[in-house]
Short mmCIF file of C-alpha atoms in Angstrom, two decimals:
data_model
loop_
_atom_site.label_atom_id
_atom_site.label_comp_id
_atom_site.label_asym_id
_atom_site.label_seq_id
_atom_site.Cartn_x
_atom_site.Cartn_y
_atom_site.Cartn_z
CA MET A 1 -30.93 -3.95 -11.79
CA GLY A 2 -27.74 -3.94 -14.17
CA ILE A 3 -25.57 -6.15 -12.62
CA LYS A 4 -26.77 -8.68 -13.77
CA SER A 5 -24.94 -12.45 -14.67
CA ILE A 6 -25.77 -15.62 -15.32
CA GLY A 7 -23.05 -18.54 -13.66
CA SER A 8 -20.76 -20.35 -14.98
CA HIS A 9 -20.59 -23.97 -15.44
CA LEU A 10 -17.77 -25.08 -13.38
CA GLN A 11 -16.13 -28.85 -14.03
CA VAL A 12 -12.73 -30.15 -11.51
CA LYS A 13 -11.45 -33.09 -13.69
CA GLY A 14 -8.69 -35.28 -11.68
CA VAL A 15 -7.42 -32.46 -9.87
CA GLY A 16 -4.38 -32.84 -8.33
CA LYS A 17 -1.66 -30.68 -6.28
CA ARG A 18 1.52 -31.00 -5.04
CA PHE A 19 3.80 -28.92 -3.25
CA GLY A 20 6.95 -30.21 -2.86
CA ASN A 21 6.49 -34.12 -1.83
CA VAL A 22 3.33 -33.09 -0.16
CA GLU A 23 0.37 -33.88 -1.49
CA VAL A 24 -2.45 -31.84 -0.63
CA LEU A 25 -4.84 -32.54 -3.44
CA LYS A 26 -5.91 -35.90 -4.50
CA ARG A 27 -7.18 -36.51 -8.11
CA LEU A 28 -10.20 -34.32 -7.17
CA ASP A 29 -13.76 -34.32 -9.31
CA LEU A 30 -16.51 -31.97 -8.64
CA GLU A 31 -19.16 -30.14 -10.87
CA ILE A 32 -20.83 -26.89 -10.00
CA LYS A 33 -23.98 -26.25 -11.86
CA PRO A 34 -24.53 -22.25 -13.07
CA GLY A 35 -26.09 -20.77 -10.52
CA GLU A 36 -25.22 -23.04 -7.71
CA PHE A 37 -24.15 -21.99 -4.44
CA ILE A 38 -21.72 -25.13 -2.99
CA ALA A 39 -19.54 -25.01 0.52
CA ILE A 40 -16.45 -26.70 0.72
CA VAL A 41 -16.08 -27.46 4.00
CA GLY A 42 -13.05 -28.99 5.65
CA ARG A 43 -10.92 -28.53 8.65
CA SER A 44 -7.54 -26.21 8.38
CA GLY A 45 -4.96 -28.17 6.25
CA CYS A 46 -7.37 -30.08 4.58
CA GLY A 47 -6.38 -28.64 1.35
CA LYS A 48 -9.73 -26.17 0.61
CA SER A 49 -8.08 -23.11 0.04
CA THR A 50 -5.79 -24.43 -2.56
CA LEU A 51 -8.74 -26.07 -4.25
CA LEU A 52 -10.37 -22.22 -4.43
CA ARG A 53 -6.43 -20.59 -5.46
CA LEU A 54 -6.85 -23.63 -8.36
CA LEU A 55 -10.23 -22.56 -9.11
CA ALA A 56 -9.51 -18.71 -9.18
CA GLY A 57 -6.51 -19.51 -11.77
CA LEU A 58 -4.17 -18.05 -8.90
CA ASP A 59 -2.99 -21.52 -8.59
CA VAL A 60 -1.64 -24.22 -11.45
CA PRO A 61 -3.01 -27.72 -10.75
CA THR A 62 -0.52 -30.30 -10.93
CA GLU A 63 -2.35 -32.42 -12.47
CA GLY A 64 -6.09 -33.18 -13.84
CA GLU A 65 -7.57 -29.78 -15.09
CA VAL A 66 -10.69 -27.08 -13.94
CA LEU A 67 -12.96 -26.51 -16.71
CA LEU A 68 -14.95 -23.36 -17.14
CA ASP A 69 -17.89 -23.93 -19.13
CA GLY A 70 -16.08 -26.16 -20.99
CA GLU A 71 -12.56 -24.43 -21.22
CA ARG A 72 -9.63 -25.20 -19.71
CA VAL A 73 -9.21 -22.35 -17.02
CA ASN A 74 -5.55 -20.86 -17.61
CA GLY A 75 -4.54 -17.98 -15.56
CA ILE A 76 -7.27 -15.86 -13.93
CA HIS A 77 -10.65 -15.80 -15.67
CA PRO A 78 -12.41 -11.78 -15.75
CA ASP A 79 -15.81 -13.64 -15.33
CA THR A 80 -14.86 -15.02 -11.30
CA ARG A 81 -13.68 -12.83 -8.23
CA ILE A 82 -12.72 -13.71 -5.05
CA LEU A 83 -13.72 -12.34 -1.83
CA PHE A 84 -10.57 -13.25 0.17
CA GLN A 85 -10.45 -13.92 3.97
CA ASP A 86 -9.04 -10.06 4.67
CA ALA A 87 -10.77 -7.39 2.56
CA ARG A 88 -7.64 -6.84 1.41
CA LEU A 89 -8.75 -3.05 0.57
CA LEU A 90 -6.24 -0.58 -0.78
CA PRO A 91 -5.18 1.58 2.09
CA TRP A 92 -4.81 4.52 -0.29
CA LYS A 93 -7.85 4.63 -2.43
CA ARG A 94 -10.85 5.62 -0.98
CA VAL A 95 -13.92 3.34 -0.67
CA ILE A 96 -15.29 4.44 -4.57
CA ASP A 97 -11.91 3.81 -5.84
CA ASN A 98 -11.38 0.37 -4.35
CA VAL A 99 -14.82 -0.69 -5.62
CA GLN A 100 -13.94 0.83 -8.77
CA ILE A 101 -11.07 -1.88 -8.94
CA GLY A 102 -13.60 -4.37 -9.60
CA ALA A 103 -15.39 -2.91 -12.17
CA ARG A 104 -14.68 -3.57 -15.74
CA ASN A 105 -12.65 -0.97 -17.68
CA GLY A 106 -13.19 1.16 -14.14
CA ASP A 107 -16.70 1.83 -14.79
CA LYS A 108 -17.87 4.17 -11.94
CA ALA A 109 -21.19 4.09 -12.01
CA ARG A 110 -21.24 0.10 -11.58
CA ALA A 111 -19.02 0.17 -8.72
CA GLU A 112 -21.20 2.94 -7.22
CA GLU A 113 -24.34 0.65 -7.65
CA ALA A 114 -22.42 -2.19 -6.26
CA LEU A 115 -21.51 0.06 -3.32
CA ARG A 116 -25.38 0.33 -3.11
CA LEU A 117 -26.33 -3.89 -3.02
CA VAL A 118 -24.03 -3.84 -0.05
CA GLY A 119 -25.68 -0.50 1.71
CA LEU A 120 -22.47 1.12 2.15
CA GLU A 121 -23.21 4.10 -0.55
CA HIS A 122 -22.79 6.35 2.41
CA LYS A 123 -19.51 5.41 2.68
CA ALA A 124 -17.96 5.91 -0.81
CA LYS A 125 -15.55 8.81 0.37
CA GLU A 126 -14.21 7.42 3.36
CA TRP A 127 -10.67 6.03 3.70
CA PRO A 128 -10.66 1.92 4.53
CA SER A 129 -8.79 2.85 7.19
CA VAL A 130 -11.86 4.27 9.40
CA LEU A 131 -14.55 1.56 8.56
CA SER A 132 -15.21 -1.52 10.80
CA GLY A 133 -13.49 -5.18 9.97
CA GLY A 134 -17.94 -5.59 8.70
CA GLN A 135 -17.88 -2.88 6.84
CA ARG A 136 -14.46 -3.72 4.94
CA GLN A 137 -15.47 -6.80 4.02
CA ARG A 138 -18.86 -5.60 2.43
CA ILE A 139 -16.76 -3.58 0.65
CA ALA A 140 -14.82 -6.29 -0.63
CA LEU A 141 -17.85 -7.93 -1.77
CA ALA A 142 -19.31 -4.58 -3.73
CA ARG A 143 -15.48 -4.52 -5.18
CA ALA A 144 -16.26 -8.33 -6.21
CA LEU A 145 -19.66 -7.59 -7.62
CA ALA A 146 -18.81 -4.80 -9.33
CA GLY A 147 -16.95 -6.67 -11.91
CA SER A 148 -20.40 -8.73 -12.78
CA PRO A 149 -18.98 -12.07 -12.04
CA ARG A 150 -20.59 -15.22 -13.11
CA LEU A 151 -18.44 -17.11 -10.70
CA LEU A 152 -17.74 -16.26 -7.28
CA LEU A 153 -14.90 -17.33 -4.96
CA LEU A 154 -15.57 -16.80 -1.23
CA ASP A 155 -12.44 -18.14 0.53
CA GLU A 156 -13.28 -17.95 4.51
CA PRO A 157 -14.55 -14.32 3.74
CA LEU A 158 -16.34 -14.22 7.20
CA SER A 159 -14.18 -15.97 9.62
CA ALA A 160 -12.87 -12.57 11.15
CA LEU A 161 -15.89 -11.41 11.58
CA ASP A 162 -17.94 -11.34 15.20
CA ALA A 163 -21.07 -13.72 15.17
CA LEU A 164 -23.51 -11.02 15.21
CA THR A 165 -21.99 -9.17 11.82
CA ARG A 166 -21.25 -12.89 9.84
CA ILE A 167 -24.59 -13.27 10.13
CA GLU A 168 -25.28 -10.23 8.98
CA MET A 169 -23.19 -10.93 6.04
CA GLN A 170 -24.50 -14.25 5.43
CA GLU A 171 -28.10 -12.58 4.60
CA LEU A 172 -26.52 -10.33 2.47
CA ILE A 173 -24.30 -12.97 0.39
CA GLU A 174 -27.54 -14.94 0.10
CA GLN A 175 -30.10 -12.30 -1.28
CA ILE A 176 -26.93 -11.11 -3.85
CA TRP A 177 -26.70 -14.55 -4.47
CA TRP A 178 -30.43 -15.18 -5.04
CA GLU A 179 -30.71 -12.24 -7.08
CA GLN A 180 -27.48 -11.92 -9.49
CA GLN A 181 -27.92 -15.71 -10.28
CA PHE A 182 -24.16 -16.41 -10.31
CA SER A 183 -22.67 -19.41 -9.10
CA ALA A 184 -20.88 -19.00 -5.63
CA ILE A 185 -17.95 -21.72 -3.72
CA LEU A 186 -17.26 -20.90 -0.38
CA VAL A 187 -14.95 -22.35 1.67
CA THR A 188 -15.25 -22.59 5.19
CA HIS A 189 -14.35 -24.61 8.63
CA ASP A 190 -17.69 -22.86 10.28
CA VAL A 191 -20.69 -25.51 9.59
CA SER A 192 -23.60 -23.16 10.23
CA GLU A 193 -22.12 -20.54 7.63
CA ALA A 194 -22.41 -23.73 4.79
CA VAL A 195 -25.89 -25.13 6.18
CA ALA A 196 -27.28 -21.22 5.85
CA LEU A 197 -25.83 -20.70 2.28
CA ALA A 198 -24.81 -23.50 0.84
CA ASP A 199 -26.81 -25.63 -2.41
CA ARG A 200 -24.40 -28.33 -2.15
CA ILE A 201 -22.15 -29.20 0.93
CA VAL A 202 -18.92 -30.57 -0.07
CA LEU A 203 -16.41 -32.35 2.87
CA ILE A 204 -12.63 -32.65 2.08
CA GLN A 205 -10.42 -34.70 4.05
CA ASN A 206 -6.84 -35.49 3.72
CA GLY A 207 -7.12 -33.55 -0.11
CA ALA A 208 -10.12 -35.91 -1.18
CA ILE A 209 -14.10 -35.43 -1.11
CA ALA A 210 -15.39 -37.42 1.59
CA ILE A 211 -19.39 -36.23 1.14
CA ASP A 212 -21.27 -34.32 -1.06
CA ILE A 213 -24.53 -34.05 0.92
CA PRO A 214 -27.38 -31.36 -0.93
CA VAL A 215 -28.97 -28.88 1.16
CA PRO A 216 -32.64 -28.68 0.33
CA LEU A 217 -34.10 -26.35 2.55
CA PRO A 218 -35.82 -23.68 1.59
CA ARG A 219 -34.46 -19.33 1.58
CA PRO A 220 -33.72 -17.84 2.68
CA ARG A 221 -32.78 -20.24 5.21
CA GLU A 222 -34.35 -20.18 8.76
CA ARG A 223 -32.29 -21.55 11.89
CA ASN A 224 -34.74 -23.75 12.47
CA SER A 225 -34.68 -27.96 13.18
CA ASP A 226 -34.10 -28.66 9.81
CA PHE A 227 -31.28 -26.43 10.11
CA ALA A 228 -29.60 -28.08 12.55
CA TYR A 229 -30.49 -31.17 11.52
CA TYR A 230 -27.92 -30.81 8.49
CA GLU A 231 -25.53 -28.53 10.41
CA LYS A 232 -25.00 -31.88 13.22
CA LEU A 233 -24.92 -34.01 9.54
CA ILE A 234 -21.90 -32.44 8.71
CA LEU A 235 -20.53 -31.53 11.55
CA ASP A 236 -20.42 -35.79 13.00
CA HIS A 237 -18.89 -36.19 9.49
CA LEU A 238 -16.13 -34.24 10.11
CA MET A 239 -15.80 -35.18 13.23
CA GLU A 240 -15.83 -38.70 12.58
CA ARG A 241 -18.40 -39.30 14.84
CA GLY A 242 -20.13 -42.49 13.36
CA ALA A 243 -22.90 -40.04 11.42
CA PRO A 244 -25.43 -42.42 10.39
CA ALA A 245 -27.09 -43.16 13.50
CA SER A 246 -27.80 -39.70 13.88
CA VAL A 247 -28.88 -39.25 10.02
CA SER A 248 -31.82 -42.09 10.29
CA ALA A 249 -32.67 -40.80 14.37
CA VAL A 250 -33.44 -37.33 12.87
CA SER A 251 -35.11 -38.17 9.35
CA SER A 252 -37.29 -39.98 10.73
CA MET B 1 -8.69 26.40 16.18
CA ARG B 2 -8.12 23.83 19.07
CA GLN B 3 -6.03 22.53 15.71
CA TRP B 4 -4.11 25.58 15.59
CA ASN B 5 -3.31 25.83 19.13
CA LYS B 6 -2.16 22.40 18.67
CA ASN B 7 0.24 23.19 16.26
CA PHE B 8 1.75 26.12 17.87
CA VAL B 9 2.16 23.98 21.02
CA VAL B 10 4.05 21.73 19.13
CA THR B 11 6.23 24.06 17.08
CA GLY B 12 6.81 26.66 20.67
CA MET B 13 8.51 22.60 22.35
CA GLY B 14 10.49 22.37 18.98
CA LEU B 15 12.06 26.29 19.66
CA ILE B 16 12.50 25.73 23.34
CA ILE B 17 16.13 24.25 23.33
CA PRO B 18 17.51 26.47 20.27
CA VAL B 19 16.31 29.85 21.94
CA SER B 20 18.10 28.93 25.00
CA ILE B 21 21.19 27.98 23.40
CA VAL B 22 21.22 31.65 21.72
CA ILE B 23 20.19 33.20 24.54
CA LEU B 24 23.45 31.67 26.34
CA TRP B 25 25.67 32.53 23.68
CA HIS B 26 24.76 36.05 23.67
CA ILE B 27 24.91 35.92 27.33
CA PHE B 28 28.87 34.92 27.23
CA SER B 29 29.63 37.11 24.30
CA VAL B 30 28.70 39.54 26.35
CA SER B 31 30.11 38.70 29.36
CA GLY B 32 33.41 38.22 27.36
CA LEU B 33 33.65 34.35 28.04
CA ILE B 34 33.61 34.01 23.84
CA ALA B 35 36.31 35.76 22.18
CA THR B 36 34.20 37.61 19.43
CA ASN B 37 36.82 37.88 16.89
CA ILE B 38 36.48 33.53 16.90
CA MET B 39 32.89 33.68 17.69
CA PRO B 40 30.34 36.94 17.28
CA SER B 41 27.74 37.61 19.14
CA PRO B 42 23.93 36.91 17.73
CA LEU B 43 23.50 40.11 17.72
CA LYS B 44 26.48 40.39 15.13
CA ILE B 45 25.27 37.64 13.27
CA VAL B 46 21.92 39.36 12.60
CA SER B 47 23.46 42.60 11.59
CA THR B 48 25.63 40.83 9.16
CA ILE B 49 22.92 38.84 7.82
CA VAL B 50 20.52 42.10 7.90
CA ASP B 51 24.20 44.14 5.85
CA LEU B 52 24.18 41.55 3.34
CA PHE B 53 20.43 42.00 2.58
CA ARG B 54 20.72 45.25 2.67
CA GLU B 55 23.30 45.54 0.01
CA GLY B 56 21.21 43.42 -2.47
CA GLU B 57 23.88 40.57 -2.14
CA LEU B 58 22.02 37.67 -0.23
CA LEU B 59 18.98 37.08 -1.65
CA GLU B 60 21.05 36.73 -5.11
CA HIS B 61 23.09 34.01 -3.03
CA ILE B 62 20.25 32.46 -1.44
CA GLY B 63 18.55 32.22 -4.72
CA ILE B 64 21.31 30.61 -6.70
CA THR B 65 21.82 27.67 -4.15
CA LEU B 66 18.54 27.42 -3.93
CA TYR B 67 17.95 26.73 -7.76
CA ARG B 68 20.77 24.25 -7.99
CA VAL B 69 19.76 22.58 -5.29
CA SER B 70 16.07 22.39 -6.85
CA MET B 71 17.37 21.76 -10.26
CA GLY B 72 19.55 19.23 -8.51
CA PHE B 73 16.39 17.50 -6.39
CA LEU B 74 14.78 17.08 -9.36
CA LEU B 75 17.03 15.56 -11.76
CA GLY B 76 18.41 13.34 -9.16
CA THR B 77 14.66 12.45 -8.25
CA ALA B 78 13.42 11.53 -11.77
CA ILE B 79 16.57 9.42 -12.59
CA ALA B 80 16.16 7.48 -8.99
CA LEU B 81 12.33 6.97 -10.15
CA LEU B 82 13.32 5.71 -13.24
CA PHE B 83 15.66 3.13 -12.32
CA GLY B 84 13.93 2.38 -8.70
CA VAL B 85 10.39 1.44 -11.02
CA LEU B 86 12.66 -0.49 -13.51
CA ASN B 87 14.80 -2.42 -10.73
CA GLY B 88 11.98 -2.32 -8.20
CA TYR B 89 9.40 -4.38 -10.59
CA PHE B 90 11.42 -6.19 -13.51
CA ARG B 91 14.13 -8.74 -11.71
CA THR B 92 16.68 -9.18 -14.63
CA ILE B 93 17.55 -5.46 -14.45
CA ARG B 94 18.19 -5.43 -11.05
CA TYR B 95 20.39 -8.16 -10.86
CA LEU B 96 22.15 -6.54 -13.66
CA LEU B 97 22.30 -3.11 -12.31
CA ASP B 98 21.67 -3.23 -8.71
CA PRO B 99 25.31 -4.35 -7.26
CA LEU B 100 27.07 -1.22 -9.78
CA ILE B 101 24.77 1.61 -8.20
CA GLN B 102 25.10 0.00 -4.23
CA ALA B 103 28.76 0.43 -5.32
CA LEU B 104 28.58 3.87 -5.97
CA ARG B 105 26.69 4.52 -3.50
CA ASN B 106 29.88 3.98 -0.84
CA ILE B 107 31.61 7.11 -2.85
CA PRO B 108 32.37 10.12 -0.46
CA SER B 109 30.23 13.05 -2.40
CA LEU B 110 34.22 14.78 -2.27
CA ALA B 111 35.45 12.23 -4.48
CA TRP B 112 33.60 13.46 -7.32
CA VAL B 113 34.63 16.82 -7.52
CA PRO B 114 37.40 16.90 -9.48
CA LEU B 115 36.15 14.10 -11.84
CA PHE B 116 32.67 16.29 -12.35
CA ILE B 117 35.08 19.66 -12.68
CA LEU B 118 37.06 17.79 -15.08
CA TRP B 119 34.62 16.63 -17.15
CA MET B 120 32.08 19.69 -16.87
CA GLY B 121 34.42 22.57 -15.86
CA ILE B 122 33.49 24.95 -13.12
CA SER B 123 29.48 25.25 -14.77
CA GLU B 124 26.00 25.58 -13.38
CA ALA B 125 26.65 21.76 -14.52
CA SER B 126 28.49 20.33 -12.69
CA LYS B 127 27.31 21.73 -9.62
CA ILE B 128 23.96 20.43 -10.47
CA SER B 129 25.24 17.12 -11.56
CA LEU B 130 26.61 16.68 -8.33
CA ILE B 131 23.99 17.44 -6.78
CA ALA B 132 21.67 15.48 -8.48
CA LEU B 133 24.12 12.73 -7.83
CA GLY B 134 23.46 12.98 -4.17
CA VAL B 135 20.08 12.89 -4.16
CA PHE B 136 19.56 9.70 -6.69
CA PHE B 137 20.72 7.32 -3.54
CA PRO B 138 18.34 7.69 -0.84
CA VAL B 139 15.74 8.23 -2.98
CA TYR B 140 16.52 5.25 -5.50
CA LEU B 141 17.30 3.20 -2.69
CA ASN B 142 13.85 3.61 -0.51
CA LEU B 143 12.04 3.28 -4.22
CA VAL B 144 13.01 -0.08 -4.46
CA SER B 145 12.79 -1.52 -0.89
CA GLY B 146 9.58 0.14 -1.32
CA ILE B 147 8.45 -1.56 -4.17
CA GLN B 148 9.64 -4.72 -3.23
CA GLY B 149 7.54 -4.70 0.08
CA VAL B 150 4.59 -4.51 -1.39
CA ASP B 151 1.97 -6.57 0.02
CA ARG B 152 1.78 -10.03 -1.99
CA ARG B 153 -2.10 -10.45 -0.69
CA LEU B 154 -2.59 -6.68 -1.96
CA LEU B 155 -0.68 -7.60 -5.40
CA GLU B 156 -3.39 -10.81 -5.79
CA VAL B 157 -6.45 -8.35 -5.79
CA GLY B 158 -4.61 -6.70 -8.70
CA TRP B 159 -4.48 -9.93 -10.49
CA VAL B 160 -7.73 -10.84 -9.74
CA HIS B 161 -8.61 -7.84 -11.23
CA GLY B 162 -6.72 -7.98 -14.10
CA TYR B 163 -4.34 -5.64 -13.27
CA GLN B 164 -1.30 -5.66 -15.18
CA GLY B 165 2.07 -4.66 -16.34
CA TRP B 166 2.05 -0.90 -15.88
CA ARG B 167 -1.78 -0.53 -14.85
CA LEU B 168 -0.30 -2.33 -12.03
CA ILE B 169 2.94 -0.57 -11.28
CA ARG B 170 0.88 2.73 -11.16
CA HIS B 171 -1.67 1.27 -9.43
CA PHE B 172 -0.20 -0.75 -7.12
CA PHE B 173 3.16 -0.84 -6.72
CA LEU B 174 4.15 2.99 -7.34
CA PRO B 175 1.27 4.08 -4.21
CA SER B 176 2.60 1.13 -1.67
CA ALA B 177 6.00 2.24 -2.03
CA LEU B 178 4.86 5.95 -1.22
CA PRO B 179 5.79 5.93 2.11
CA SER B 180 9.21 4.59 1.98
CA PHE B 181 9.65 7.11 -1.43
CA PHE B 182 8.91 9.59 0.78
CA VAL B 183 11.29 8.72 3.45
CA GLY B 184 14.13 8.54 0.82
CA LEU B 185 13.02 12.07 -0.85
CA ARG B 186 13.77 13.41 2.13
CA SER B 187 17.19 12.06 3.09
CA GLY B 188 17.10 13.17 -0.89
CA LEU B 189 16.97 16.40 0.02
CA GLY B 190 19.20 16.43 3.30
CA LEU B 191 21.75 14.98 0.72
CA GLY B 192 21.15 17.90 -1.71
CA TRP B 193 21.81 20.40 0.87
CA MET B 194 25.54 18.66 1.35
CA PHE B 195 26.59 18.31 -1.67
CA VAL B 196 26.18 21.92 -2.69
CA VAL B 197 27.96 22.83 -0.19
CA ALA B 198 30.81 20.83 -2.28
CA ALA B 199 29.98 22.11 -5.41
CA GLU B 200 29.80 25.35 -4.14
CA ILE B 201 33.04 25.16 -2.48
CA MET B 202 34.72 23.70 -5.30
CA GLY B 203 34.49 26.58 -7.26
CA ALA B 204 31.44 29.48 -7.37
CA SER B 205 31.30 32.81 -7.21
CA LYS B 206 27.60 33.63 -5.90
CA GLY B 207 25.46 30.69 -3.72
CA LEU B 208 26.21 30.45 0.05
CA GLY B 209 28.79 27.65 -0.41
CA PHE B 210 30.95 30.57 -1.73
CA LEU B 211 29.89 33.10 1.17
CA LEU B 212 31.28 30.39 3.62
CA THR B 213 35.30 30.19 1.79
CA ASP B 214 34.57 34.08 0.82
CA GLY B 215 33.96 34.86 5.01
CA GLN B 216 37.32 32.36 5.58
CA THR B 217 39.73 34.16 3.09
CA THR B 218 38.83 37.48 3.86
CA GLY B 219 38.68 36.21 8.07
CA ARG B 220 35.39 37.53 8.69
CA PRO B 221 33.88 34.37 11.57
CA ALA B 222 30.78 36.45 11.42
CA ILE B 223 30.15 35.65 7.66
CA ILE B 224 30.66 31.88 7.83
CA ILE B 225 28.47 31.64 10.97
CA ALA B 226 25.93 33.79 9.21
CA SER B 227 26.16 31.24 6.36
CA ILE B 228 25.68 28.09 8.45
CA LEU B 229 22.91 29.48 9.91
CA LEU B 230 21.15 30.35 6.85
CA PHE B 231 22.05 26.39 5.90
CA ALA B 232 20.30 25.20 8.35
CA MET B 233 16.94 27.54 7.99
CA LEU B 234 16.73 26.79 4.10
CA GLY B 235 17.56 22.89 4.75
CA LYS B 236 14.75 22.50 7.90
CA LEU B 237 12.33 25.04 5.77
CA THR B 238 12.18 22.80 2.34
CA ASP B 239 11.93 19.33 4.62
CA TYR B 240 9.32 20.83 6.02
CA LEU B 241 7.50 21.68 2.62
CA LEU B 242 8.17 18.19 1.54
CA GLU B 243 6.84 16.78 5.24
CA LEU B 244 3.60 18.48 4.64
CA ALA B 245 3.63 17.94 0.99
CA GLY B 246 3.80 13.97 2.06
CA ARG B 247 1.41 14.37 5.18
CA ARG B 248 -1.06 15.45 2.64
CA ILE B 249 -0.28 12.49 -0.22
CA LEU B 250 -0.34 10.22 2.76
CA ARG B 251 -3.04 11.25 4.60
CA TRP B 252 -4.93 7.72 4.28
CA GLN B 253 -2.34 6.17 6.42
CA ASP B 254 -2.98 4.44 9.11
CA SER B 255 -0.27 4.91 10.95
CA TYR B 256 1.35 5.53 14.64
CA GLU B 257 2.17 8.64 13.36
CA SER B 258 -1.56 10.20 12.17
CA LEU B 259 -2.77 8.58 15.25
CA GLU B 260 -0.34 11.09 17.29
CA ARG B 261 -0.85 13.66 15.40
CA ARG B 262 -4.58 13.39 15.74
CA LYS B 263 -5.10 13.10 19.72
CA ALA B 264 -2.05 15.18 20.51
CA LEU B 265 -1.97 16.93 23.85
#
């Protein structure tokens, strides 16, 4: 496999972000080990997407710093790729050319390989406008993978897809992440998606980390009773429903 | 085959009204309702055009007019591309230049004629420059608004993948501005045809615009109407070619128009 990379080590140190008088993120500390998959969960407006934009270098923190393998993130890093909520394919480029945008130095062979990874090599010559929503998002994933990222940031990438396509995509992302060993950060409000994919789930409330829970379930993940337990655990925290009681009940 | 039938029907629909008008015009001329010394019959116009063609003059007139329009169009478009990209992309340059360009845009075409004659004489250069000036404004305007209208979310894709400067312009700004650039090209071409008349009326010994003034000074309305019709046909033809090119280049567009075309009739 030519597209292979080892994940980045990411450290978030006392990062805060303020838009005018509104404090969106409050002195956040977070560490992602190389190759780890973490999910950042929170209600809309909690600041999770802002955090992801800071990690991507698309925005600058008001205070604190983000370190990538010990180096301060200062703008967009060539080893970091983002999968946006909407596929954001360029309508004026055919599928393969869209993927090629992600490949370093426009390497066509690498683009083709990435397209094979997501199973859409037969769509190479199509225009994005004829693809379904799920296919577009897979092309966007291929574009991100073509750059052999060491850190993949996923900004609610599956929220616009139907339930079945979403589960398919989750399995695809898990499998590719497993093979490629990049570090991954998924921002989502879908708790079951977070449990399906993440080694660790970080819950953000009002711009601060509320809890940080490891999810030691075996991979590939099955939607069994353990899965349901973690789902409920996170959901209870998210809804502030007095989680501790249910934790002890299920884990015993 | 089906596609050809569709095109045939679409073209046919556009012809119904012009053809009816010509038939009515002919009937009125023959029945004497229109004075033929003021408004000659369609047949007279056709025979005038055929005569001009036989004398070999017509192709020469059409050729020189087409030459002026295309040179002016190319020159005007080239300058508009340069300024459009610079002003669309660099804010500082836009703040410096755009107000001036907007002010110049409002000067009527004929107002430039005396100045251009004074500067460049009654030469090809002055005619082509005048046409280029007319073409410049709509192309520039649409290109700038197209460049500024680029979707920020797509630009983020470019930034994330390390696209900057000229590569960002070439792969993101320009293709994204293409649809509006083509709108500019088509209205620019339209203005090019308007300005060529102004240029040829101001002093030319050849060209369709010269035929117009020639018809006026020699009192031959058939020649005037023949030249007007030729202008209409050439204008339509060149616009059609541009539209074809645009449709081919913009075939990625997922618009109402392309949907309409796909399932047309």
